[in-house]
PDB file of C-alpha atoms and ligand atoms in Angstrom:
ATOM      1  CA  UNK A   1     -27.974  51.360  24.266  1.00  0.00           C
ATOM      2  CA  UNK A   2     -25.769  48.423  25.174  1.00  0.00           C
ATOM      3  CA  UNK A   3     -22.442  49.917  26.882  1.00  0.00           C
ATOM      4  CA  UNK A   4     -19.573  50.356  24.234  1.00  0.00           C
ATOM      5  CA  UNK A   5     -17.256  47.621  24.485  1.00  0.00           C
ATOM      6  CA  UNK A   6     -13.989  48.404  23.149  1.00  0.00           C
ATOM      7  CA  UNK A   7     -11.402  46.206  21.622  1.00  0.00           C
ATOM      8  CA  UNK A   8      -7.834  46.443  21.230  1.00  0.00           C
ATOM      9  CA  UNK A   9      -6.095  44.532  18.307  1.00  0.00           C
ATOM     10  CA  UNK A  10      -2.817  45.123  19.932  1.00  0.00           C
ATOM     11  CA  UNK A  11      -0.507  43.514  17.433  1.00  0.00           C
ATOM     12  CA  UNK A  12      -1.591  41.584  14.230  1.00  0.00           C
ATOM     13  CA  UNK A  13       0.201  39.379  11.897  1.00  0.00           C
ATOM     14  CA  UNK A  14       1.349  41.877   9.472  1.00  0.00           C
ATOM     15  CA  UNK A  15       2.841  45.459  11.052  1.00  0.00           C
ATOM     16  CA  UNK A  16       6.052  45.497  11.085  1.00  0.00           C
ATOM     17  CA  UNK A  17       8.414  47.636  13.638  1.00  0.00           C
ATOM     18  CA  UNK A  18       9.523  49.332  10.812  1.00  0.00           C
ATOM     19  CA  UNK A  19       5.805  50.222  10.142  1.00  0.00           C
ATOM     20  CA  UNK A  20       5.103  50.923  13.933  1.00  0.00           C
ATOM     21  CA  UNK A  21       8.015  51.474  16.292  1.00  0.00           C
ATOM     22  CA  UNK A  22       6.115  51.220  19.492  1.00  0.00           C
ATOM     23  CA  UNK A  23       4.347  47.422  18.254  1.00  0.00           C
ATOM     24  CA  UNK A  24       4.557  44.881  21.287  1.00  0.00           C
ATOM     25  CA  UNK A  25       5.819  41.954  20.260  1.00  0.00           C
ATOM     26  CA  UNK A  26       7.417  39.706  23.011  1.00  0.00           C
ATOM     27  CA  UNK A  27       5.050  38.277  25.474  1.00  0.00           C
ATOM     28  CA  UNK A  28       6.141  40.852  28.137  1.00  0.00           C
ATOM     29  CA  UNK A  29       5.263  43.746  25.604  1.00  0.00           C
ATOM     30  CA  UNK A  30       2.113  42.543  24.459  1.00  0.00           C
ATOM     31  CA  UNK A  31       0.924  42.008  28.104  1.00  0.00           C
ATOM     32  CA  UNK A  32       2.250  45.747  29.067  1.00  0.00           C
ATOM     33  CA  UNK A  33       0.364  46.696  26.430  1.00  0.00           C
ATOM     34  CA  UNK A  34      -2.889  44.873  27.309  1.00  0.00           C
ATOM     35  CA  UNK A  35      -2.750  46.032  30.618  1.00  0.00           C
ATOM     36  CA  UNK A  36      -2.505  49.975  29.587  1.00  0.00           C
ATOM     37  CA  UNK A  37      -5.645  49.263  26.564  1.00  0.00           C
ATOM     38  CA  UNK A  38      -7.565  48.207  29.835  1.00  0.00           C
ATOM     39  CA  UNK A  39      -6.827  50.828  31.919  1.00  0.00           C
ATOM     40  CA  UNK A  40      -7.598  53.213  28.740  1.00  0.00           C
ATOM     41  CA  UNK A  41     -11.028  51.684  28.360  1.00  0.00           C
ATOM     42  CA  UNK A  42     -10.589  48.305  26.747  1.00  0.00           C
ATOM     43  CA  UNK A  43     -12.410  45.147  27.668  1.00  0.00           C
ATOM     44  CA  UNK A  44     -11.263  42.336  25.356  1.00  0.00           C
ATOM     45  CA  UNK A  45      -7.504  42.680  23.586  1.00  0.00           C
ATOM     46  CA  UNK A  46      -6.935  40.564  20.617  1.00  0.00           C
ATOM     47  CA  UNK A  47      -3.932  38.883  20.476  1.00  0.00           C
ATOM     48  CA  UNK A  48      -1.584  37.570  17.714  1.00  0.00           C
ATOM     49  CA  UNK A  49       1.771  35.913  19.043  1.00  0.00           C
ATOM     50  CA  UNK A  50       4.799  36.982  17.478  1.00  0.00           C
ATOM     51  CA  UNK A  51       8.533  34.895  17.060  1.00  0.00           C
ATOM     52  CA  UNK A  52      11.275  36.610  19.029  1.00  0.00           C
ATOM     53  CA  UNK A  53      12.230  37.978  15.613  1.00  0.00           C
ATOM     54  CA  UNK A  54       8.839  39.245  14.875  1.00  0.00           C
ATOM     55  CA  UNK A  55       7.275  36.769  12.249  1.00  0.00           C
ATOM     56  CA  UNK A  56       4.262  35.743  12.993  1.00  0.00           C
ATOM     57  CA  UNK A  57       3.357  32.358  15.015  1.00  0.00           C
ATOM     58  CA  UNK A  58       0.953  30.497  16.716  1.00  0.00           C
ATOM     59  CA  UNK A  59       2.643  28.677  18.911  1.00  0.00           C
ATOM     60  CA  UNK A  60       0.477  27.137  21.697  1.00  0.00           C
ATOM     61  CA  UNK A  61       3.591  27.479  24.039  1.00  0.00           C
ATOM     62  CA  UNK A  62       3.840  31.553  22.938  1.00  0.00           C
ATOM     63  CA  UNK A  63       0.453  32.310  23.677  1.00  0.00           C
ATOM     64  CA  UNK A  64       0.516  30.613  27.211  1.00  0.00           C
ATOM     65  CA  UNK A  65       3.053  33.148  28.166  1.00  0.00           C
ATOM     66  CA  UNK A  66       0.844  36.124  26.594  1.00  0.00           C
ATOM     67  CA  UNK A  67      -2.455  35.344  28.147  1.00  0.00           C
ATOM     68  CA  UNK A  68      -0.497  34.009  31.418  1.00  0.00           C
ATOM     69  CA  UNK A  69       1.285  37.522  31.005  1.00  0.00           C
ATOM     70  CA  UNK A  70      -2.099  39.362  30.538  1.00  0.00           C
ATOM     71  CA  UNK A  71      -3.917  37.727  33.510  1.00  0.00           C
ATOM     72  CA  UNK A  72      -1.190  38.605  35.825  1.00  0.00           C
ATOM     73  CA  UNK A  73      -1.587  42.231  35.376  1.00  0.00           C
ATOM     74  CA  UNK A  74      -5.499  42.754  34.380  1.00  0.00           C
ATOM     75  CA  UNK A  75      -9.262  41.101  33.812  1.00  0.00           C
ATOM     76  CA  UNK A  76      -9.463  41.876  30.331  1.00  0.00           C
ATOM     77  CA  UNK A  77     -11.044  39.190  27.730  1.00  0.00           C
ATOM     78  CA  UNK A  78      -8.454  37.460  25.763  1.00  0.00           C
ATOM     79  CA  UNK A  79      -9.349  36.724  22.524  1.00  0.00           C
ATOM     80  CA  UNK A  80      -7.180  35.032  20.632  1.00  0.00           C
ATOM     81  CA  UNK A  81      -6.709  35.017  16.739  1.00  0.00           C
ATOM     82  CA  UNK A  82      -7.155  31.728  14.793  1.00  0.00           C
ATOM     83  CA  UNK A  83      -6.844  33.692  11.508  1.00  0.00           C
ATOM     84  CA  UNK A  84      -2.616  34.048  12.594  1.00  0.00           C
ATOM     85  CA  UNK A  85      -1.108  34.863   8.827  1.00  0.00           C
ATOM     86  CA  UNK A  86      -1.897  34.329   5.347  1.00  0.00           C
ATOM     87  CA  UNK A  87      -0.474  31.140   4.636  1.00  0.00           C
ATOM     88  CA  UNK A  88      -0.436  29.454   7.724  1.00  0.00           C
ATOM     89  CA  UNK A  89      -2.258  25.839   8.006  1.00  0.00           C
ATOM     90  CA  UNK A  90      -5.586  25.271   9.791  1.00  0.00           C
ATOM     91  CA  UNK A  91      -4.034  23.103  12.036  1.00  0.00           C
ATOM     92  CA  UNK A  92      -1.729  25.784  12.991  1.00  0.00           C
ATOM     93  CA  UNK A  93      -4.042  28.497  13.097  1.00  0.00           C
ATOM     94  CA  UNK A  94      -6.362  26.602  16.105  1.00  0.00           C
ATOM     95  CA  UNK A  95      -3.589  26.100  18.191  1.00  0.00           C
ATOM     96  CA  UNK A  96      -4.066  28.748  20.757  1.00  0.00           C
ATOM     97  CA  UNK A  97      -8.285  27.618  21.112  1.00  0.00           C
ATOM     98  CA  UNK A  98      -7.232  24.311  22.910  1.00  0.00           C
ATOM     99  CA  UNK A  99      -5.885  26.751  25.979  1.00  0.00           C
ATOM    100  CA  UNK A 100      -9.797  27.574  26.337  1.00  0.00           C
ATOM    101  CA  UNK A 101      -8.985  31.311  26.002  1.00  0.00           C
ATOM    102  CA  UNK A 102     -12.563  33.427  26.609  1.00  0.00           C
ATOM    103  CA  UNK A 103     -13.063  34.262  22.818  1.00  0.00           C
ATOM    104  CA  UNK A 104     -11.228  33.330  19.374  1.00  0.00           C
ATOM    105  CA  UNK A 105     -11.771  34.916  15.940  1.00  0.00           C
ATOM    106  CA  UNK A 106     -13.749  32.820  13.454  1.00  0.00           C
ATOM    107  CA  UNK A 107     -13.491  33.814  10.143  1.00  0.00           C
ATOM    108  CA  UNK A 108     -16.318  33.218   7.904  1.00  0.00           C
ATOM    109  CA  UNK A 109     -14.704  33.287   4.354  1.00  0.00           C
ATOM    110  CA  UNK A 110     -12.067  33.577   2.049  1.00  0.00           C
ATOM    111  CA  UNK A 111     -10.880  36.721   0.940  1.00  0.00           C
ATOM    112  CA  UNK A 112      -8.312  38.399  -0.807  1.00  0.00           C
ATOM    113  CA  UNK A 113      -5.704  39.687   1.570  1.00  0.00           C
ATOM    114  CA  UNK A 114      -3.675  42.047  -0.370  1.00  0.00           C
ATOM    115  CA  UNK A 115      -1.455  40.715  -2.649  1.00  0.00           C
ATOM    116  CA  UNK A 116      -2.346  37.126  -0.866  1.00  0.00           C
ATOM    117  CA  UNK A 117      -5.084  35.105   0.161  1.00  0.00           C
ATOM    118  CA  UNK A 118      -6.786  34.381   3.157  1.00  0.00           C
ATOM    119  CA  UNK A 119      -7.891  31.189   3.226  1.00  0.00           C
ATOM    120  CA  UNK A 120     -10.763  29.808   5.208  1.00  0.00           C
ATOM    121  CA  UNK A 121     -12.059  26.792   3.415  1.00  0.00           C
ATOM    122  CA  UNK A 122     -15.574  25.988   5.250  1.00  0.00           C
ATOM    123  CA  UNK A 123     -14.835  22.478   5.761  1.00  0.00           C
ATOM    124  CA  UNK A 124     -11.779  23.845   8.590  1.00  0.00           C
ATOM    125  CA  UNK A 125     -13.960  26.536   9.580  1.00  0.00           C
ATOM    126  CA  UNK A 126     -16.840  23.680  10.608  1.00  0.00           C
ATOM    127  CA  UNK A 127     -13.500  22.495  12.489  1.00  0.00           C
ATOM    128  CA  UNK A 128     -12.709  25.501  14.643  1.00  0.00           C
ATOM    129  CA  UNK A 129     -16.417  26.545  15.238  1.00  0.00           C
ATOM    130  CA  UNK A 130     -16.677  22.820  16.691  1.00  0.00           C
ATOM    131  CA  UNK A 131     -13.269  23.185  18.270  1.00  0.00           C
ATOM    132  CA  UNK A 132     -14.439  26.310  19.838  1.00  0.00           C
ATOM    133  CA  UNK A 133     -17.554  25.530  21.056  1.00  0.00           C
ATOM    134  CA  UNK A 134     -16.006  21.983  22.602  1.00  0.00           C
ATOM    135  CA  UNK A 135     -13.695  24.187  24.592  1.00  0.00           C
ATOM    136  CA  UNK A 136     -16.130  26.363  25.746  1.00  0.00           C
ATOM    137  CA  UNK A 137     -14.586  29.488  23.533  1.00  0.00           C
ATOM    138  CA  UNK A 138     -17.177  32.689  22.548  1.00  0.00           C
ATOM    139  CA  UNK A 139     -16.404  32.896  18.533  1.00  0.00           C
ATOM    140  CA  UNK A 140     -16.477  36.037  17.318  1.00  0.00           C
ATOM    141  CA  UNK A 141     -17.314  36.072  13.623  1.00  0.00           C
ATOM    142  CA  UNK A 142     -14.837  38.011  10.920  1.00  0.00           C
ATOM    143  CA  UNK A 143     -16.499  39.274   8.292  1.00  0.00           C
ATOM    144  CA  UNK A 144     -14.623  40.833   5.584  1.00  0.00           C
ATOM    145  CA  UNK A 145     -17.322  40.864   3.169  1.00  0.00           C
ATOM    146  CA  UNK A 146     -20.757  40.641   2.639  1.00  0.00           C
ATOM    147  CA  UNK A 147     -21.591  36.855   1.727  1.00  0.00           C
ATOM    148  CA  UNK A 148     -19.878  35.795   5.114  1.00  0.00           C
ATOM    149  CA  UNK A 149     -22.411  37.143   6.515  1.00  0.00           C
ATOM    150  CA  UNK A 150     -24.765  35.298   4.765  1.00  0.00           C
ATOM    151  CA  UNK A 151     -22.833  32.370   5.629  1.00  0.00           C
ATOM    152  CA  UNK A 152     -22.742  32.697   8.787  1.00  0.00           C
ATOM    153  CA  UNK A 153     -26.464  33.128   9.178  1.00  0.00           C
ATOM    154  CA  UNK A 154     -27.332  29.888   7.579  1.00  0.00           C
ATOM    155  CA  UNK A 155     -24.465  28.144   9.877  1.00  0.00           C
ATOM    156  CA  UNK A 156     -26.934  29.257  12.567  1.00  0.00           C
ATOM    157  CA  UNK A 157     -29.792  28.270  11.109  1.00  0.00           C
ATOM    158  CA  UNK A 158     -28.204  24.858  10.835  1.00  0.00           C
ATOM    159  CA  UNK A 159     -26.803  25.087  14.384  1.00  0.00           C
ATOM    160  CA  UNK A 160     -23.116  24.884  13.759  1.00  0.00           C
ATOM    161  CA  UNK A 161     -22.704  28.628  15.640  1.00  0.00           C
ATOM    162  CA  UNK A 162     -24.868  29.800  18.483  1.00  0.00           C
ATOM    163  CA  UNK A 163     -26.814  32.668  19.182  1.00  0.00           C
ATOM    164  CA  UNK A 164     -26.981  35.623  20.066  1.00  0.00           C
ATOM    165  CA  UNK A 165     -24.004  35.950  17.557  1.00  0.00           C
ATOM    166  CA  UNK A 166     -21.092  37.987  17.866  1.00  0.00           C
ATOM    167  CA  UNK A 167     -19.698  39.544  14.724  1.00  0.00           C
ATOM    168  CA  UNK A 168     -16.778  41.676  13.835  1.00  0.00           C
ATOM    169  CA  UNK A 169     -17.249  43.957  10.649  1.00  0.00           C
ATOM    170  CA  UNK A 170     -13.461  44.271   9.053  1.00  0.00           C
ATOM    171  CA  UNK A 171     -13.532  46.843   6.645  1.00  0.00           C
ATOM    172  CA  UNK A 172     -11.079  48.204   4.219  1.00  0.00           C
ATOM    173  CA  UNK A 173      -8.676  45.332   3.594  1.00  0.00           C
ATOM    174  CA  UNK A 174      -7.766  45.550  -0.215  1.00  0.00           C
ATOM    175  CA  UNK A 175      -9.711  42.646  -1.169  1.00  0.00           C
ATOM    176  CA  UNK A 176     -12.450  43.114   1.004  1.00  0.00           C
ATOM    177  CA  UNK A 177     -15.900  45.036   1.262  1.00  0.00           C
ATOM    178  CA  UNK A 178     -14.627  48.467   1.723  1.00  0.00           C
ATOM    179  CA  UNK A 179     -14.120  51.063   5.019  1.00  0.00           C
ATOM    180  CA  UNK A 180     -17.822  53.327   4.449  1.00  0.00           C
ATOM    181  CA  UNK A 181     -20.429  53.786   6.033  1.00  0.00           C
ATOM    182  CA  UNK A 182     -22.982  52.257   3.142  1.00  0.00           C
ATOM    183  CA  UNK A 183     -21.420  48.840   3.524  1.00  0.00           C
ATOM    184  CA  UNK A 184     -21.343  49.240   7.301  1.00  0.00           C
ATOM    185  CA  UNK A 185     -25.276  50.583   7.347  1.00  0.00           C
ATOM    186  CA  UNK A 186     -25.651  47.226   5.236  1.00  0.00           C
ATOM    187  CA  UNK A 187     -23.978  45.083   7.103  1.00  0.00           C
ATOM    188  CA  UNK A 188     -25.420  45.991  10.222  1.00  0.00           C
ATOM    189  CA  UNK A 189     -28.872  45.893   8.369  1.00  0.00           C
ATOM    190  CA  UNK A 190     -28.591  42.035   8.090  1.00  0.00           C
ATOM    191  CA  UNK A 191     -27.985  40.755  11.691  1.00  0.00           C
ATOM    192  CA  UNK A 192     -30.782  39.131  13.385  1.00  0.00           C
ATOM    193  CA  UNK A 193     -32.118  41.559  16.349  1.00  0.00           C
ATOM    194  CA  UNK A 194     -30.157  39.619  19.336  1.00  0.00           C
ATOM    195  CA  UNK A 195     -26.484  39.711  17.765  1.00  0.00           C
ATOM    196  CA  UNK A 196     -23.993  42.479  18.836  1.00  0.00           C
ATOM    197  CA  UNK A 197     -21.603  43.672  16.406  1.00  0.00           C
ATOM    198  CA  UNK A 198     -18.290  45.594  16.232  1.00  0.00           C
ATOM    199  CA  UNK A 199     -16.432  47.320  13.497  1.00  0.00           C
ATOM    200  CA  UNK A 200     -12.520  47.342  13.063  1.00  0.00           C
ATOM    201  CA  UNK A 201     -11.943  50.117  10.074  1.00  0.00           C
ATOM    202  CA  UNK A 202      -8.459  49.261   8.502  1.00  0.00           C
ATOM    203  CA  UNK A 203      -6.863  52.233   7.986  1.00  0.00           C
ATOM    204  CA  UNK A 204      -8.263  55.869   7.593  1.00  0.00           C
ATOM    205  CA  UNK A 205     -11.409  54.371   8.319  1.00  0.00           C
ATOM    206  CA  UNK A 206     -10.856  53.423  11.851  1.00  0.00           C
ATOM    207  CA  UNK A 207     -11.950  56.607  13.550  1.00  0.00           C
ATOM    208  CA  UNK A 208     -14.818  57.498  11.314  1.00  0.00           C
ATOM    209  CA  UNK A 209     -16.106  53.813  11.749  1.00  0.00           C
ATOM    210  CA  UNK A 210     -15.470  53.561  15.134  1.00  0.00           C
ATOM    211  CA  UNK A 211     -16.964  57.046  15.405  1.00  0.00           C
ATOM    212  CA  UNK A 212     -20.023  55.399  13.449  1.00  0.00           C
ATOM    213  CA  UNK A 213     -20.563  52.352  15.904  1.00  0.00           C
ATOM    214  CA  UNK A 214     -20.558  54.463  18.692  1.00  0.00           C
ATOM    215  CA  UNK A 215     -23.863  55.951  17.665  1.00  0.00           C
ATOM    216  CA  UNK A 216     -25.370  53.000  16.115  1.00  0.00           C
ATOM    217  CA  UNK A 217     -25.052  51.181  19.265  1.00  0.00           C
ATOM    218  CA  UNK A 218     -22.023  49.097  17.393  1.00  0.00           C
ATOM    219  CA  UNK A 219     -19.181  48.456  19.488  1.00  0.00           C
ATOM    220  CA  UNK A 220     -15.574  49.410  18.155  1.00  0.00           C
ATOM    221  CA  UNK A 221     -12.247  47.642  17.309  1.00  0.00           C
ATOM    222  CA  UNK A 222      -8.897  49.879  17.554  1.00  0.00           C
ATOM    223  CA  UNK A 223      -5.493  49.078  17.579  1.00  0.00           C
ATOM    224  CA  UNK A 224      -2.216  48.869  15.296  1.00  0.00           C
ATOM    225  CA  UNK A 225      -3.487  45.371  13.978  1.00  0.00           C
ATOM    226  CA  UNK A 226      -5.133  47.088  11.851  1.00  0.00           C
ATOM    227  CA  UNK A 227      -4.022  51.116  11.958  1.00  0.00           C
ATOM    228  CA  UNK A 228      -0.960  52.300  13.002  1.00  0.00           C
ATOM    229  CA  UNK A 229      -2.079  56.323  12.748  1.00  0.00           C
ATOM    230  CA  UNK A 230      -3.082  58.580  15.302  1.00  0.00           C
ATOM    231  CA  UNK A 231      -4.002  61.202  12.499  1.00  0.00           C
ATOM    232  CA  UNK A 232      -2.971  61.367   8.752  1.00  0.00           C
ATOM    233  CA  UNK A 233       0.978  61.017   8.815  1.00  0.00           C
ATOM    234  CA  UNK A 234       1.156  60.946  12.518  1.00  0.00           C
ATOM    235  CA  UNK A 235       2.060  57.252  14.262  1.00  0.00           C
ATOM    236  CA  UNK A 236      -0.202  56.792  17.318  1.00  0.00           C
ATOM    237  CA  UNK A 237       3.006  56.263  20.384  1.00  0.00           C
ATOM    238  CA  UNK A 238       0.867  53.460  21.768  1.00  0.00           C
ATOM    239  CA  UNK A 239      -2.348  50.907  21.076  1.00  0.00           C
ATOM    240  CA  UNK A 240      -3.882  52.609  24.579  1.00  0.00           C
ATOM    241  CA  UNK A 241      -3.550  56.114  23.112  1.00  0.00           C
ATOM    242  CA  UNK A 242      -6.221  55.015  20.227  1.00  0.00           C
ATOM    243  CA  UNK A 243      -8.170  53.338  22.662  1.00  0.00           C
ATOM    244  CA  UNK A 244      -8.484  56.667  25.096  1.00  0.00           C
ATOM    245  CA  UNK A 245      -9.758  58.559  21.873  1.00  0.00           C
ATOM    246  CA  UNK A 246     -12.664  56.013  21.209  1.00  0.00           C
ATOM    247  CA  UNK A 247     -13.236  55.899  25.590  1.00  0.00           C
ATOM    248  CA  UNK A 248     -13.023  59.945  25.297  1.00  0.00           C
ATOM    249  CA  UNK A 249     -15.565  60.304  22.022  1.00  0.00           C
ATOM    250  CA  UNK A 250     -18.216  57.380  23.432  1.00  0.00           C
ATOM    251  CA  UNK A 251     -18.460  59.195  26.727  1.00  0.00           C
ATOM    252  CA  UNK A 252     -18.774  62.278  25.042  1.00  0.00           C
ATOM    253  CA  UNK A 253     -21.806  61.341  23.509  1.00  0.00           C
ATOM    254  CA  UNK A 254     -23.134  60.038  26.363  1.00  0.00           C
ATOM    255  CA  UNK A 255     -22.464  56.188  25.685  1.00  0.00           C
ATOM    256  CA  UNK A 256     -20.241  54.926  28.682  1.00  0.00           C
ATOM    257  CA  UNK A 257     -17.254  52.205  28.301  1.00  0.00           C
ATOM    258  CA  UNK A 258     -18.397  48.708  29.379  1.00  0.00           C
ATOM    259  CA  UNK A 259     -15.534  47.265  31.514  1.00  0.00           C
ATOM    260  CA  UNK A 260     -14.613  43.473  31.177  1.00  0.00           C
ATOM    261  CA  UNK A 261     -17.250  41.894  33.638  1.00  0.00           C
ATOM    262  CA  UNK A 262     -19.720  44.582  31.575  1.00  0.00           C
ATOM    263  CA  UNK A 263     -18.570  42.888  28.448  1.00  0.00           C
ATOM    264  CA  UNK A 264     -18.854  39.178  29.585  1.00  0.00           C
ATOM    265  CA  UNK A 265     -22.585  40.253  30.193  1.00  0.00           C
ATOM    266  CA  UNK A 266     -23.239  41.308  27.080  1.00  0.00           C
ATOM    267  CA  UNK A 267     -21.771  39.161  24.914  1.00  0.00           C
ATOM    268  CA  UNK A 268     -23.323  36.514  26.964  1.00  0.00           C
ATOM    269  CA  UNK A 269     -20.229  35.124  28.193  1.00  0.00           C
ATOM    270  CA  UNK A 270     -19.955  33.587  31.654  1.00  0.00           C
ATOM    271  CA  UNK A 271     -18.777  35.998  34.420  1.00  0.00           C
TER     272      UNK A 271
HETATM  273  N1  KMH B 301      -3.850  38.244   9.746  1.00  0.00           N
HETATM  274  C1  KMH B 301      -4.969  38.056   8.906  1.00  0.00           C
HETATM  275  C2  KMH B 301      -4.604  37.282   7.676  1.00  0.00           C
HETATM  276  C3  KMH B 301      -7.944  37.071  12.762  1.00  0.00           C
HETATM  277  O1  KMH B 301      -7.142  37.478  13.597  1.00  0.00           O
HETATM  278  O2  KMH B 301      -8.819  36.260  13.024  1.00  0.00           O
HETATM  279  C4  KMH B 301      -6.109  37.404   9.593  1.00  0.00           C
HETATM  280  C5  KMH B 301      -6.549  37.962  10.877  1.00  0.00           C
HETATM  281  C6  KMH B 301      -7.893  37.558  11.335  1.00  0.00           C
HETATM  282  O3  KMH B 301      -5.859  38.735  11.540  1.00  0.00           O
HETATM  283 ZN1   ZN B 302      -6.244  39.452  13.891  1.00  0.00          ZN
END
């Protein structure tokens, strides 16, 4: 088995302080927290970029600072989010790919996004898969249900996304496929033989998920983007002490933690 790679979704679009007292927000914060996530175990943080009053942006000039931030203090791959917020326009949304970050999220569908809806019309994702690969950006594929990932496998087949694919199983978002293990066992059952895959539970279903991938030879996706727990009604005090737990359990069982230049090799990045 593949060493685990672990990622930390340090900050999302939607938790709130309020939510998640300990959320980094300000470029400073988010690279402190980066920095800790890889010290805990992490190779590749994904990064949203927040306003100094918390909403949600993505400003090119905000992310700059972040990944300039993160690079100062650590290796770690910096993937950058191109989904940003429900609502937000394309254009906005592929901002942060033109400052050639390593990887970028490419999301291949529409979904329901609570009470919203996340909107990825394939014309704009042809766009930022074109964007991406122009730039020289790994994509890796957001699949919040199980006809994207039909769609993405006939985008391969008519070479708009390259192999070996990298694909990130989000599961549990109300509108989405939901956080088991049948429709990750399904999911996982679909991918061609060279892809890798991780799994970011939303929710309850991080741990047992993560827990999951670990075995399966899945890597796993942690972090207050998209769980905000450390156990049922107990706030995790950081995003590196949920990445320890994943570090702790994969070594446990034997599977060590792939650091960032272990990653890059993997994913079949360049070093
Ligand atoms: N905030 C969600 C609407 C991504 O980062 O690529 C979309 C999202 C996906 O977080
Ligand atoms: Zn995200």
């Amino acid at each position: 088995m593949q060493k685990l790679i672990i990622t930390a979704a340090l900050t999302g679009a939607e938790v709130t302080r309020a939510q998640q007292p300990a959320l980094p927000i300000s470029p400073e914060e988010i690279a402190q927290a980066a920095a800790e996530c890889a010290l805990a175990g992490a190779s590749i943080v994904h990064v949203h970029a927040r306003n100094p009053d918390g909403s949600p942006t993505q400003d090119k000039a905000i992310y700059r600072q972040i990944i300039t931030a993160i690079q100062a203090r650590c290796d770690v791959i910096v993937q950058v989010s191109t989904g940003g917020a429900v609502g937000m326009t394309p254009q906005e949304r592929l901002a942060p790919v033109t400052l050639t970050p390593e990887m970028a999220t490419l999301s291949m569908g529409t979904v329901n996004f609570g009470d919203g809806v996340f909107m990825n019309h394939p014309s704009d994702m042809e766009v930022f898969a074109q964007a991406m690969r122009l730039h020289g950006v790994k994509p890796e594929l957001e699949i919040f249900d199980s006809g994207m990932l039909t769609a993405a496998l006939r985008w391969l087949k008519k070479g708009l996304i390259d192999s070996p694919l990298h694909v990130d199983f989000v599961l549990g978002i109300p509108g989405g496929m939901a956080g088991t293990a049948e429709a990750l066992m399904y999911l996982r059952s679909q991918l061609p033989p060279d892809a890798t895959w991780t799994v970011a539970g939303i929710g309850a279903a991080q741990l047992p998920l993560g827990v999951m991938a670990i075995l399966l030879g899945g890597h796993v996706r942690v972090g207050f983007e998209d769980n905000v727990f450390y156990s049922k009604g107990e706030l995790a005090s950081s995003n590196a002490q949920l990445v320890s737990r994943i570090a702790r359990i994969s070594q446990e069982m034997n599977r060590p933690v792939a650091t960032p230049k272990e990653a890059r090799a993997i994913l079949g990045m360049a070093p």
